[in-house]
Coordinates of C-alpha atoms in Angstrom, one line a residue:
M1 CA 24.3 10.1 0.9
W2 CA 22.4 8.7 -2.6
R3 CA 24.3 8.9 -5.3
A4 CA 22.8 9.5 -9.3
T5 CA 24.1 7.0 -12.0
E6 CA 23.0 5.1 -14.9
S7 CA 19.2 4.0 -15.0
P8 CA 18.4 1.6 -16.7
A9 CA 15.0 2.7 -18.1
P10 CA 15.8 6.0 -20.5
T11 CA 17.9 9.2 -19.1
P12 CA 15.7 11.2 -17.0
P13 CA 16.1 15.3 -18.2
P14 CA 18.9 17.9 -17.1
G15 CA 18.5 19.1 -13.4
R16 CA 16.6 16.2 -12.0
R17 CA 18.1 13.5 -9.2
R18 CA 18.5 10.1 -9.8
L19 CA 19.4 7.5 -8.6
L20 CA 21.9 5.4 -6.1
T21 CA 24.7 3.3 -7.0
A22 CA 23.0 0.7 -4.6
A23 CA 19.3 1.7 -5.9
L24 CA 20.2 0.4 -10.0
V25 CA 21.7 -2.7 -9.2
L26 CA 18.7 -3.4 -7.6
G27 CA 16.9 -2.1 -10.6
S28 CA 16.2 0.9 -11.5
L29 CA 15.2 1.0 -7.7
V30 CA 13.2 4.8 -7.4
A31 CA 14.0 7.4 -9.5
G32 CA 13.6 10.1 -6.9
L33 CA 14.4 8.5 -3.6
V34 CA 17.3 11.1 -3.1
P35 CA 16.5 12.6 0.6
A36 CA 16.4 15.7 0.9
A37 CA 19.4 18.3 1.0
G38 CA 20.8 17.7 5.3
A39 CA 19.1 15.1 5.5
A40 CA 21.3 11.9 5.8
A41 CA 22.9 11.0 8.9
S42 CA 25.5 9.6 10.9
P43 CA 25.0 7.0 13.0
G44 CA 25.3 8.9 15.7
Q45 CA 25.4 8.2 20.1
S46 CA 23.9 5.2 19.9
D47 CA 24.5 1.4 20.4
V48 CA 22.3 0.0 17.4
A49 CA 22.2 1.5 13.9
A50 CA 19.4 2.5 12.0
F51 CA 19.2 -0.6 9.6
D52 CA 20.0 -3.2 12.5
A53 CA 16.6 -1.5 14.6
V54 CA 14.4 -2.8 12.0
D55 CA 12.8 -5.7 13.3
P56 CA 9.9 -7.1 11.1
F57 CA 8.0 -9.1 12.9
I58 CA 6.5 -6.5 15.1
G59 CA 3.8 -6.1 14.2
T60 CA 3.3 -9.6 12.9
R61 CA 1.1 -11.1 16.2
L62 CA -2.1 -11.0 16.6
D63 CA -3.2 -9.4 20.6
T64 CA -6.7 -10.9 21.4
S65 CA -6.0 -8.7 25.2
Q66 CA -6.7 -6.1 23.1
N67 CA -10.3 -4.8 22.6
K68 CA -10.5 -2.6 19.6
G69 CA -13.3 -1.6 16.4
N70 CA -10.4 -2.9 14.1
S71 CA -8.6 -6.1 14.6
A72 CA -5.5 -6.2 16.9
Y73 CA -3.3 -6.9 14.1
G74 CA -0.7 -4.9 12.3
N75 CA -0.7 -7.3 9.7
T76 CA 2.4 -6.6 8.4
Y77 CA 4.9 -8.9 7.0
P78 CA 8.4 -10.4 7.7
G79 CA 10.2 -10.9 4.5
A80 CA 11.9 -9.2 1.1
T81 CA 11.4 -5.7 -0.1
V82 CA 13.1 -2.3 -1.0
P83 CA 11.5 1.1 -0.3
F84 CA 8.7 1.3 -1.9
G85 CA 9.3 -1.3 -3.7
M86 CA 6.3 -3.1 -6.4
V87 CA 8.1 -7.2 -5.3
Q88 CA 6.8 -7.8 -1.5
S89 CA 9.1 -11.4 -0.9
S90 CA 7.9 -12.6 1.8
P91 CA 5.9 -16.4 3.2
T92 CA 2.5 -15.9 4.0
T93 CA 1.1 -18.7 7.2
Y94 CA -1.7 -20.8 8.1
R95 CA -2.2 -22.5 11.5
S96 CA -2.9 -26.0 11.6
S97 CA -4.9 -26.0 14.8
D98 CA -8.5 -24.9 13.5
G99 CA -7.5 -23.7 9.8
D100 CA -7.1 -20.1 10.1
Q101 CA -4.8 -18.3 7.7
K102 CA -5.8 -14.0 8.7
G103 CA -4.6 -13.6 5.0
G104 CA -1.0 -12.3 5.3
Y105 CA 1.6 -13.5 8.8
E106 CA 0.8 -14.1 11.7
Y107 CA 3.0 -15.2 14.0
T108 CA 1.0 -18.1 16.1
A109 CA 0.5 -19.9 12.6
D110 CA 2.7 -23.0 12.6
K111 CA 3.1 -23.7 8.7
L112 CA 3.8 -21.9 5.5
R113 CA 1.1 -21.0 2.3
G114 CA 4.4 -20.9 0.8
F115 CA 6.4 -17.9 0.0
G116 CA 4.7 -15.6 -2.6
M117 CA 5.4 -12.2 -4.5
T118 CA 3.7 -9.6 -3.0
R119 CA 1.8 -8.6 0.4
L120 CA 0.1 -5.8 1.2
S121 CA 1.3 -3.8 5.2
G122 CA -1.4 -2.9 7.7
T123 CA -4.6 -3.4 5.8
G124 CA -7.7 -4.7 7.6
C125 CA -10.1 -7.1 6.2
E126 CA -8.6 -9.8 7.8
G127 CA -8.3 -12.5 5.7
R128 CA -9.1 -10.8 3.0
F129 CA -5.9 -9.0 3.1
S130 CA -4.7 -9.2 -1.0
G131 CA -1.5 -9.7 -2.4
F132 CA 1.0 -13.1 -2.5
D133 CA 0.2 -14.0 -5.6
F134 CA 2.4 -16.6 -7.2
P135 CA 3.6 -18.6 -4.1
V136 CA 6.0 -21.0 -3.9
L137 CA 6.3 -24.6 -1.9
P138 CA 9.6 -26.5 -2.2
Y139 CA 8.7 -30.1 -1.8
T140 CA 11.0 -33.0 -0.7
G141 CA 8.4 -35.6 -1.2
A142 CA 8.4 -38.4 -3.6
L143 CA 7.3 -38.0 -7.0
P144 CA 5.7 -41.9 -7.7
G145 CA 5.5 -41.9 -11.6
G146 CA 6.3 -38.4 -12.2
S147 CA 3.3 -36.9 -10.9
L148 CA 2.5 -35.1 -7.4
P149 CA 0.7 -37.5 -4.9
T150 CA -2.4 -35.0 -5.2
A151 CA -3.2 -32.0 -6.4
P152 CA -2.8 -28.4 -5.3
A153 CA -6.1 -27.6 -6.3
D154 CA -7.6 -30.8 -4.1
R155 CA -5.7 -30.3 -0.9
I156 CA -3.2 -28.1 -1.5
T157 CA -2.7 -28.2 2.8
D158 CA -1.0 -31.3 1.8
Y159 CA 2.2 -29.2 0.7
Y160 CA 2.0 -26.2 3.6
L161 CA 6.0 -26.2 5.3
G162 CA 5.9 -26.5 9.1
F163 CA 8.5 -24.2 10.2
D164 CA 9.5 -22.9 13.6
H165 CA 10.4 -19.2 14.4
A166 CA 13.5 -20.0 15.7
D167 CA 14.5 -21.5 12.0
E168 CA 14.1 -17.9 11.3
K169 CA 15.4 -14.3 10.4
A170 CA 14.1 -11.1 8.9
D171 CA 16.5 -8.3 8.2
P172 CA 15.2 -5.1 5.7
G173 CA 15.8 -7.0 2.3
Y174 CA 15.9 -10.1 3.4
Y175 CA 14.3 -13.0 5.1
S176 CA 15.2 -16.7 6.1
V177 CA 14.3 -19.5 7.5
G178 CA 14.5 -23.4 8.0
L179 CA 11.3 -25.5 7.8
A180 CA 10.8 -29.1 8.5
N181 CA 11.2 -30.2 5.5
G182 CA 15.1 -29.8 5.2
V183 CA 14.4 -27.3 3.2
D184 CA 16.8 -24.0 4.2
A185 CA 14.1 -20.6 2.2
E186 CA 16.1 -17.3 1.6
L187 CA 14.8 -14.5 0.3
T188 CA 15.4 -10.7 -1.2
A189 CA 14.7 -8.6 -3.4
T190 CA 15.2 -5.4 -6.4
T191 CA 12.2 -3.6 -7.0
R192 CA 10.4 -5.5 -9.9
T193 CA 12.7 -9.1 -8.2
A194 CA 12.1 -11.7 -6.4
V195 CA 15.4 -13.7 -5.8
S196 CA 15.2 -16.8 -4.0
R197 CA 17.4 -19.3 -3.0
F198 CA 16.5 -22.7 -2.1
D199 CA 19.2 -25.3 0.1
F200 CA 17.1 -28.7 -0.8
P201 CA 18.0 -31.6 1.1
S202 CA 21.0 -34.1 0.4
D203 CA 18.2 -36.9 1.4
G204 CA 14.9 -36.1 0.2
G205 CA 13.3 -34.7 -3.7
A206 CA 14.2 -31.0 -5.3
T207 CA 10.6 -29.5 -6.5
L208 CA 9.4 -26.4 -6.2
L209 CA 5.6 -26.0 -6.6
F210 CA 4.6 -23.0 -9.0
D211 CA 1.6 -22.6 -7.1
V212 CA -0.1 -19.6 -10.0
A213 CA -3.1 -19.4 -8.7
G214 CA -2.4 -19.7 -5.4
S215 CA -3.8 -15.2 -4.2
N216 CA -5.0 -15.2 -1.0
N217 CA -8.5 -13.6 -2.6
R218 CA -10.5 -15.4 -5.2
V219 CA -8.2 -15.8 -8.6
F220 CA -10.6 -14.8 -12.1
G221 CA -8.2 -17.0 -14.4
S222 CA -5.3 -18.0 -14.1
E223 CA -1.9 -19.5 -16.8
V224 CA 1.5 -21.2 -16.5
T225 CA 3.9 -22.4 -19.2
V226 CA 7.0 -24.1 -19.0
D227 CA 9.4 -23.5 -20.7
G228 CA 13.1 -24.8 -20.8
D229 CA 14.6 -23.5 -17.3
T230 CA 11.9 -20.6 -17.9
V231 CA 8.3 -20.8 -16.1
S232 CA 6.4 -18.3 -16.5
G233 CA 2.6 -17.3 -16.3
W234 CA -0.2 -14.5 -15.0
V235 CA -3.3 -14.6 -12.4
E236 CA -6.2 -12.9 -12.5
A237 CA -7.8 -11.7 -8.7
T238 CA -9.2 -9.4 -7.0
S239 CA -8.4 -7.3 -4.9
V240 CA -7.6 -5.8 -1.6
C241 CA -10.9 -7.0 0.6
D242 CA -12.3 -9.1 -2.0
E243 CA -14.6 -6.7 -3.0
G244 CA -13.7 -3.6 -5.1
G245 CA -11.6 -4.4 -9.6
R246 CA -9.9 -7.2 -10.5
Y247 CA -5.8 -6.8 -11.3
R248 CA -3.5 -9.1 -13.7
A249 CA -0.9 -9.9 -12.7
Y250 CA 2.0 -11.5 -14.6
F251 CA 5.8 -13.5 -13.7
S252 CA 8.4 -15.2 -15.2
T253 CA 11.8 -17.1 -13.2
T254 CA 14.7 -18.4 -14.8
F255 CA 16.5 -20.9 -12.6
D256 CA 20.1 -21.3 -11.8
R257 CA 20.1 -25.0 -12.2
P258 CA 18.8 -27.1 -14.8
V259 CA 14.8 -28.2 -14.6
R260 CA 15.2 -32.2 -14.8
S261 CA 11.7 -32.7 -15.4
H262 CA 9.0 -30.9 -14.7
G263 CA 4.4 -30.9 -15.0
T264 CA 1.5 -28.9 -14.1
W265 CA -2.1 -29.6 -12.9
Q266 CA -5.3 -27.8 -14.0
G267 CA -7.6 -28.6 -12.0
S268 CA -8.4 -32.1 -10.1
E269 CA -5.0 -33.5 -12.4
V270 CA -1.9 -33.6 -12.3
R271 CA -0.3 -33.9 -15.8
P272 CA 3.6 -34.6 -15.5
G273 CA 5.8 -33.2 -18.3
A274 CA 2.8 -31.3 -19.6
A275 CA 4.0 -27.6 -20.1
T276 CA 1.0 -25.9 -19.6
A277 CA -1.9 -25.0 -17.7
S278 CA -4.6 -22.8 -17.4
G279 CA -7.3 -22.5 -14.2
G280 CA -10.8 -20.5 -14.2
T281 CA -11.8 -19.4 -10.7
A282 CA -10.7 -22.2 -8.4
K283 CA -8.3 -21.4 -5.5
H284 CA -4.6 -23.0 -6.3
G285 CA -6.2 -24.5 -9.9
A286 CA -4.2 -24.4 -12.4
G287 CA -0.1 -24.5 -11.5
A288 CA 3.2 -26.1 -12.3
Y289 CA 6.1 -28.2 -10.5
L290 CA 10.1 -28.6 -11.6
V291 CA 12.1 -30.9 -10.4
F292 CA 15.8 -30.2 -9.6
D293 CA 19.1 -32.5 -9.1
R294 CA 18.3 -34.4 -5.3
G295 CA 20.6 -31.7 -2.8
A296 CA 20.6 -28.9 -5.2
R297 CA 20.8 -25.7 -4.6
V298 CA 18.8 -23.4 -6.7
T299 CA 18.2 -19.7 -7.3
A300 CA 14.5 -18.7 -8.8
K301 CA 14.7 -14.8 -9.7
T302 CA 11.0 -13.9 -10.8
G303 CA 9.8 -10.5 -12.2
L304 CA 6.9 -9.7 -11.5
S305 CA 4.4 -7.3 -14.0
Y306 CA 2.1 -5.6 -14.4
V307 CA 2.0 -5.6 -17.9
S308 CA 2.7 -8.9 -19.7
V309 CA 5.0 -11.6 -18.7
E310 CA 7.7 -9.6 -20.6
G311 CA 7.1 -7.3 -19.2
A312 CA 8.6 -9.5 -15.7
A313 CA 10.8 -11.2 -17.8
R314 CA 12.7 -7.9 -18.8
N315 CA 12.2 -6.5 -15.4
A316 CA 14.2 -10.0 -14.0
A317 CA 17.3 -9.6 -16.8
T318 CA 17.5 -6.1 -16.9
E319 CA 18.0 -6.1 -12.8
T320 CA 19.4 -8.8 -11.5
R321 CA 21.9 -8.8 -14.8
G322 CA 23.6 -12.2 -13.8
R323 CA 24.0 -10.9 -10.2
S324 CA 24.3 -13.7 -7.1
F325 CA 21.5 -13.8 -4.0
D326 CA 23.9 -12.2 -2.2
A327 CA 25.3 -9.9 -4.1
V328 CA 21.1 -8.6 -4.3
R329 CA 21.2 -9.8 -0.8
A330 CA 24.0 -6.6 0.0
Q331 CA 23.0 -4.3 -1.9
S332 CA 19.3 -4.3 -0.8
A333 CA 21.1 -3.9 2.1
R334 CA 22.5 -0.8 1.5
V335 CA 18.9 0.5 -0.6
W336 CA 17.9 0.1 2.7
R337 CA 21.4 1.7 5.5
D338 CA 20.5 4.2 3.2
A339 CA 16.7 5.2 3.2
L340 CA 16.5 4.2 7.1
S341 CA 19.5 7.2 7.7
T342 CA 17.4 10.1 6.3
L343 CA 16.8 10.2 10.1
R344 CA 19.0 10.5 12.7
V345 CA 17.4 10.1 16.7
D346 CA 19.6 10.6 19.7
G347 CA 19.2 9.6 22.9
G348 CA 16.6 6.7 24.4
T349 CA 17.2 3.3 25.0
R350 CA 17.4 0.6 22.5
D351 CA 13.7 -0.5 22.8
Q352 CA 13.0 3.0 21.9
R353 CA 15.3 3.2 18.9
V354 CA 13.6 -0.4 17.5
T355 CA 10.3 1.0 18.1
F356 CA 11.3 4.0 16.3
Y357 CA 13.1 2.4 12.9
T358 CA 11.1 0.1 12.3
A359 CA 8.0 2.2 12.2
L360 CA 10.0 4.1 9.3
Y361 CA 10.3 1.0 8.0
H362 CA 7.4 0.3 7.4
A363 CA 5.6 4.1 6.3
L364 CA 9.0 3.5 3.5
L365 CA 6.7 -0.1 2.1
H366 CA 3.8 2.0 0.1
P367 CA 3.0 3.2 -2.9
N368 CA 5.1 1.4 -4.7
V369 CA 6.5 1.5 -8.0
F370 CA 3.8 0.5 -10.7
D371 CA 6.3 0.2 -14.0
D372 CA 8.3 -1.6 -15.3
V373 CA 11.9 -0.2 -15.7
S374 CA 10.7 0.6 -20.1
G375 CA 8.3 2.5 -18.2
E376 CA 5.3 0.9 -19.1
Y377 CA 2.1 0.4 -17.0
R378 CA -1.4 -0.4 -17.3
G379 CA -3.1 2.2 -15.9
Y380 CA -7.2 2.5 -14.4
D381 CA -8.6 2.5 -17.7
G382 CA -7.4 -0.6 -18.1
Q383 CA -4.6 0.9 -21.6
V384 CA -0.7 0.6 -21.4
H385 CA 0.8 3.6 -21.0
R386 CA 4.5 5.3 -20.8
V387 CA 5.9 6.9 -17.4
E388 CA 8.1 9.6 -18.6
R389 CA 11.7 9.4 -18.6
G390 CA 13.2 9.3 -14.6
R391 CA 9.8 9.5 -12.8
H392 CA 8.1 6.2 -11.3
H393 CA 4.2 5.6 -11.7
Y394 CA 2.8 4.8 -8.0
V395 CA 0.0 2.9 -6.6
T396 CA -2.2 1.6 -4.2
Y397 CA -2.7 4.3 -2.0
A398 CA -4.8 3.8 1.7
G399 CA -6.2 7.7 1.6
W400 CA -8.2 7.6 4.7
D401 CA -4.4 6.4 7.2
I402 CA -1.8 7.5 5.0
Y403 CA -3.0 11.4 4.8
R404 CA -2.3 13.0 8.0
S405 CA 1.5 11.6 8.4
Q406 CA 2.2 9.3 6.1
A407 CA 2.7 11.1 3.3
Q408 CA 3.8 13.8 4.5
L409 CA 6.8 11.8 5.8
V410 CA 7.8 10.4 2.0
A411 CA 7.8 14.1 0.9
L412 CA 10.2 15.9 3.4
L413 CA 12.9 12.3 3.8
F414 CA 11.9 11.8 -0.7
P415 CA 10.9 14.8 -2.2
E416 CA 10.9 13.3 -6.0
V417 CA 9.6 10.7 -5.0
G418 CA 6.6 12.9 -3.7
S419 CA 5.8 14.4 -6.9
D420 CA 5.9 11.1 -7.8
I421 CA 3.5 10.7 -6.2
N422 CA 1.8 13.5 -7.0
Q423 CA 1.9 12.8 -10.4
S424 CA 0.4 9.4 -10.6
L425 CA -2.1 10.8 -8.2
T426 CA -3.5 13.2 -10.6
E427 CA -3.3 10.6 -13.9
M428 CA -5.1 8.2 -11.8
A429 CA -7.2 11.4 -11.8
R430 CA -7.1 12.6 -16.1
Q431 CA -7.3 8.2 -16.6
T432 CA -11.4 8.0 -14.5
G433 CA -12.2 11.0 -14.4
T434 CA -12.3 10.8 -10.4
W435 CA -11.3 11.0 -6.9
P436 CA -10.8 7.0 -5.3
N437 CA -10.3 6.9 -2.1
W438 CA -8.5 3.6 -1.4
P439 CA -7.1 2.4 -5.6
H440 CA -5.1 -0.4 -5.4
L441 CA -2.5 -1.3 -8.1
N442 CA -4.8 -0.1 -11.2
Q443 CA -8.2 -0.5 -9.0
S444 CA -10.4 1.8 -7.9
Q445 CA -11.6 1.4 -5.3
Q446 CA -13.6 3.5 -2.1
K447 CA -12.7 2.4 1.6
M448 CA -13.5 4.3 4.5
S449 CA -14.2 7.7 4.8
G450 CA -13.5 10.7 3.0
D451 CA -11.8 11.9 -0.1
S452 CA -8.4 11.8 2.0
L453 CA -5.8 11.6 -1.4
Q454 CA -7.0 14.7 -2.2
S455 CA -5.7 15.9 1.5
V456 CA -2.8 14.0 0.2
V457 CA -1.6 16.3 -2.9
A458 CA -2.6 19.0 -1.1
S459 CA -0.5 17.4 2.3
I460 CA 2.6 16.9 0.3
D461 CA 2.5 19.9 -2.4
A462 CA 3.0 21.6 0.8
F463 CA 6.0 19.9 1.9
G464 CA 7.7 21.1 -1.1
S465 CA 7.1 18.2 -3.9
T466 CA 6.0 20.5 -7.0
D467 CA 7.2 18.5 -9.5
Y468 CA 3.9 17.4 -10.7
D469 CA 0.9 19.3 -12.9
R470 CA -0.3 20.6 -10.2
R471 CA -2.7 22.1 -12.2
A472 CA -4.3 19.5 -13.4
A473 CA -4.7 18.6 -10.4
L474 CA -5.9 21.8 -8.7
E475 CA -8.8 21.7 -11.6
S476 CA -9.7 17.8 -11.2
M477 CA -10.5 18.5 -7.7
R478 CA -11.8 21.5 -8.0
S479 CA -14.8 20.3 -10.9
T480 CA -15.8 17.5 -9.0
Q481 CA -16.3 18.6 -6.1
T482 CA -18.4 21.6 -7.0
L483 CA -21.9 21.1 -7.5
P484 CA -23.6 19.2 -8.9
A485 CA -21.3 17.5 -8.0
D486 CA -22.3 14.4 -10.4
A487 CA -18.6 13.2 -10.6
T488 CA -17.7 13.0 -6.8
L489 CA -17.4 10.0 -5.4
R490 CA -17.8 11.1 -2.0
R491 CA -20.6 9.9 -0.6
H492 CA -24.0 12.0 0.2
A493 CA -21.5 14.9 -1.1
Y494 CA -24.9 17.2 -2.9
Q495 CA -26.3 17.7 1.7
Y496 CA -22.1 18.2 2.3
A497 CA -22.2 20.8 -0.2
T498 CA -25.9 22.0 0.2
V499 CA -26.8 22.3 3.6
G500 CA -23.0 22.0 5.1
F501 CA -23.1 18.4 6.7
V502 CA -24.2 15.1 6.2
E503 CA -27.4 14.5 9.1
S504 CA -27.2 11.4 11.1
R505 CA -29.7 10.0 9.6
K506 CA -27.5 8.3 6.9
G507 CA -25.8 5.9 9.2
D508 CA -22.4 5.2 6.9
S509 CA -20.3 6.6 9.4
A510 CA -22.4 10.7 8.5
T511 CA -21.1 12.9 11.3
S512 CA -17.2 11.7 10.9
K513 CA -17.7 12.2 7.3
T514 CA -18.5 15.7 7.7
L515 CA -15.4 16.0 9.3
E516 CA -13.1 14.3 6.6
Y517 CA -14.5 16.4 3.9
A518 CA -14.3 19.4 5.6
V519 CA -10.4 18.9 5.5
D520 CA -10.4 18.0 2.0
D521 CA -12.2 20.8 1.6
F522 CA -9.0 22.9 2.9
G523 CA -6.8 21.1 1.3
I524 CA -7.7 22.3 -1.8
A525 CA -8.5 25.6 -0.8
Q526 CA -4.4 25.5 0.2
L527 CA -3.8 23.9 -3.3
A528 CA -5.0 26.2 -4.4
K529 CA -3.7 29.4 -2.7
R530 CA -0.6 28.2 -3.4
L531 CA -1.5 28.5 -6.7
G532 CA -3.2 32.0 -6.9
D533 CA -6.5 30.5 -7.9
E534 CA -8.5 32.9 -4.9
E535 CA -11.8 31.4 -6.3
T536 CA -11.3 28.2 -5.7
Y537 CA -9.8 29.4 -2.3
D538 CA -11.9 31.1 -1.2
R539 CA -15.4 28.8 -2.2
F540 CA -14.0 25.0 -0.7
M541 CA -12.2 27.7 2.7
V542 CA -15.5 28.1 3.3
R543 CA -16.3 24.7 3.6
A544 CA -13.5 23.4 4.7
Q545 CA -15.4 25.0 8.4
S546 CA -18.8 22.7 8.1
W547 CA -17.6 21.0 10.8
Q548 CA -18.9 24.0 13.0
N549 CA -21.9 22.9 11.7
L550 CA -21.6 19.6 13.7
F551 CA -20.7 21.8 17.2
D552 CA -23.5 22.2 19.8
D553 CA -23.4 25.3 21.8
V554 CA -25.6 23.6 24.3
S555 CA -23.0 20.7 25.8
G556 CA -20.0 21.9 23.3
R557 CA -18.9 18.8 22.2
I558 CA -19.6 17.5 17.5
R559 CA -22.6 15.6 18.3
P560 CA -24.7 14.5 15.0
R561 CA -27.2 15.8 13.7
D562 CA -29.9 15.7 11.3
R563 CA -32.3 18.4 9.7
T564 CA -34.7 18.8 13.4
G565 CA -31.1 19.5 15.3
F566 CA -28.6 17.6 17.4
D567 CA -29.3 14.1 18.5
R568 CA -27.7 14.7 22.1
T569 CA -29.0 11.5 23.2
F570 CA -25.9 9.4 21.5
D571 CA -23.6 8.1 23.3
L572 CA -20.3 9.7 21.9
G573 CA -18.6 6.5 24.0
E574 CA -20.0 4.6 21.7
R575 CA -17.2 3.1 19.2
G576 CA -18.5 3.6 15.2
N577 CA -22.2 4.2 14.0
Q578 CA -21.8 7.6 13.6
F579 CA -18.2 7.6 13.7
E580 CA -15.3 5.6 12.1
Q581 CA -13.7 3.1 13.9
A582 CA -13.5 5.5 16.6
T583 CA -16.5 7.3 19.2
G584 CA -17.4 10.8 19.1
Y585 CA -15.2 11.5 22.0
Q586 CA -11.9 10.6 19.4
Y587 CA -13.5 12.2 16.4
G588 CA -14.0 15.4 18.0
W589 CA -10.7 16.7 18.0
M590 CA -10.7 16.6 14.2
V591 CA -10.1 19.7 13.1
P592 CA -6.6 19.4 12.9
H593 CA -6.7 22.8 10.4
N594 CA -8.5 25.3 13.2
V595 CA -8.2 23.9 16.2
G596 CA -8.2 26.8 17.7
A597 CA -11.5 28.4 17.1
L598 CA -12.5 24.3 18.0
I599 CA -11.0 24.7 21.8
E600 CA -12.6 28.3 21.2
S601 CA -16.1 27.7 20.2
G602 CA -19.5 28.6 22.3
A603 CA -17.0 31.4 23.9
A604 CA -15.2 33.1 21.1
P605 CA -17.7 36.0 19.6
R606 CA -18.7 34.6 15.5
R607 CA -17.8 36.4 12.4
P608 CA -19.6 35.3 9.9
C609 CA -16.9 33.2 6.6
G610 CA -18.2 34.8 4.3
T611 CA -20.9 35.8 1.4
W612 CA -22.6 33.7 -1.6
T613 CA -23.3 35.2 -5.4
S614 CA -24.1 33.3 -7.8
T615 CA -20.5 33.7 -8.9
R616 CA -18.0 33.3 -5.7
V617 CA -17.8 33.4 -2.6
S618 CA -16.1 35.6 -0.6
W619 CA -14.0 34.6 2.6
T620 CA -12.8 36.5 5.6
P621 CA -10.0 34.8 7.6
G622 CA -10.2 34.3 11.3
C623 CA -14.1 34.0 10.9
T624 CA -16.3 31.2 12.2
A625 CA -19.0 29.6 9.2
P626 CA -22.2 30.4 9.4
R627 CA -24.6 27.3 10.7
A628 CA -27.1 26.0 8.3
P629 CA -30.4 25.9 9.8
I630 CA -31.3 23.6 13.2

């Protein structure tokens, strides 16, 4: 079981459960990462323990044999992280045969683009996943005149690292690889710190390149400074899908071996002995290289922060506290063993258990802690805030992808994390004045369909994670989603709110948007009911039945429609168009909150759902929603 212990952050209020010892050693891992009562389990009758069943390489290969609306590529990564960690220390790949980079780790590649600090798991936007900030490349070649032979800004591929899968190993919280240049690289992590070990061969150089402007997507500025045995800096880059807002990340790295010499590069200019460099919009446009003794075994501790360089340095110092690489690795493994033990499965084959526990492992990679050990975090408004004592501020939510199951799983296994997630989303709404549905880090973005984070909050609340400002969350949902709806980010929200559906002529996955909005409104209604707000419950419960405005009695199916009627010529087997990354046959079941009425549609007697007045909507239980006229 998880045990309470001291935290480097301020002391939580009495009665609030806190971190296990192993998590604290990793540096205030996740306040509230405590299993629900009775969740921890013994290994059971299994030939493979939960930790050993995780295969981090699952989901890293593009399957070209599959015909999918999106890429048949999991975009997972084999690198080192801890549950909900800020840091994801992982390799990212390059395929030299065609220059393919994918933006993540892809199994058929033959080279590594370095070991980065951040990654996203499971996103679309192939090649534009974002993350992979501050990649580090170990280099063993000569330094003529103390200078890199070529500027990485001009030809970064010269420094990419050959490798073979036979020389890789990955466990939760740990990754290692033997590189073609003779370097053995190992990665582990705490919540906010990447701890990396590079064992250089005795017959070559020992140089580490910090490609500060080497982020996956576009960069808009970067700086690097070498000060004794410390290198630090920042980069400003675009968020997931290479669109939306820009985030700024900071790092600070210290070493357990002395830096014998150093230099920087700025654009095409390599500058031996220089201590600073800055870059503009050029990828790989600024960085530093540090030289160690030949054959050195170097441990680098790199703190990450989204507030400041000083915050990054404090994170690393607090979380590692002088511990060795092996000690941090052992603690990270203990954290994962405890987290994975919250679910016990009996029976099944070994392969089935690997599938199960690897899926559970992936489910605990996001969302991510965003506050420094000081409690400071940079909000969506660009201002520095401080999280309440004993809690964490979480970021990065793929709303459309997580509201059906992953959010509920997190709340079920870690109720206090669920409460912190809901408080974080409430703060997001407070700081932005609305509800973005795919925020990455502290950047508001709209991806996919629906207002899914409202469903996330309502679902997590339903699973018992209620230690957050529930009324503020509900008020924000109610005020942004009622007419005139001028603060909503829902596309075509005015039409949906007035006539009860988004007409097909809008395009833009119009039909599935209606179905998604209905689910979102159901979540709002249920949260309102739990808080005793009957008026909001009535109003949104009626709107939750808007799916019926798309049900065609003639064909007995949910169909696209516009103001003139249903489109009965539309091929429901067509993927995309009217249905987000799916067909009409799949979305035809997208009424999880009223499946019974869906099944009975066209056969059951109809009773009106409610009545509208200028001040109130009354809801009749068991009814079917009044249809908008065809």
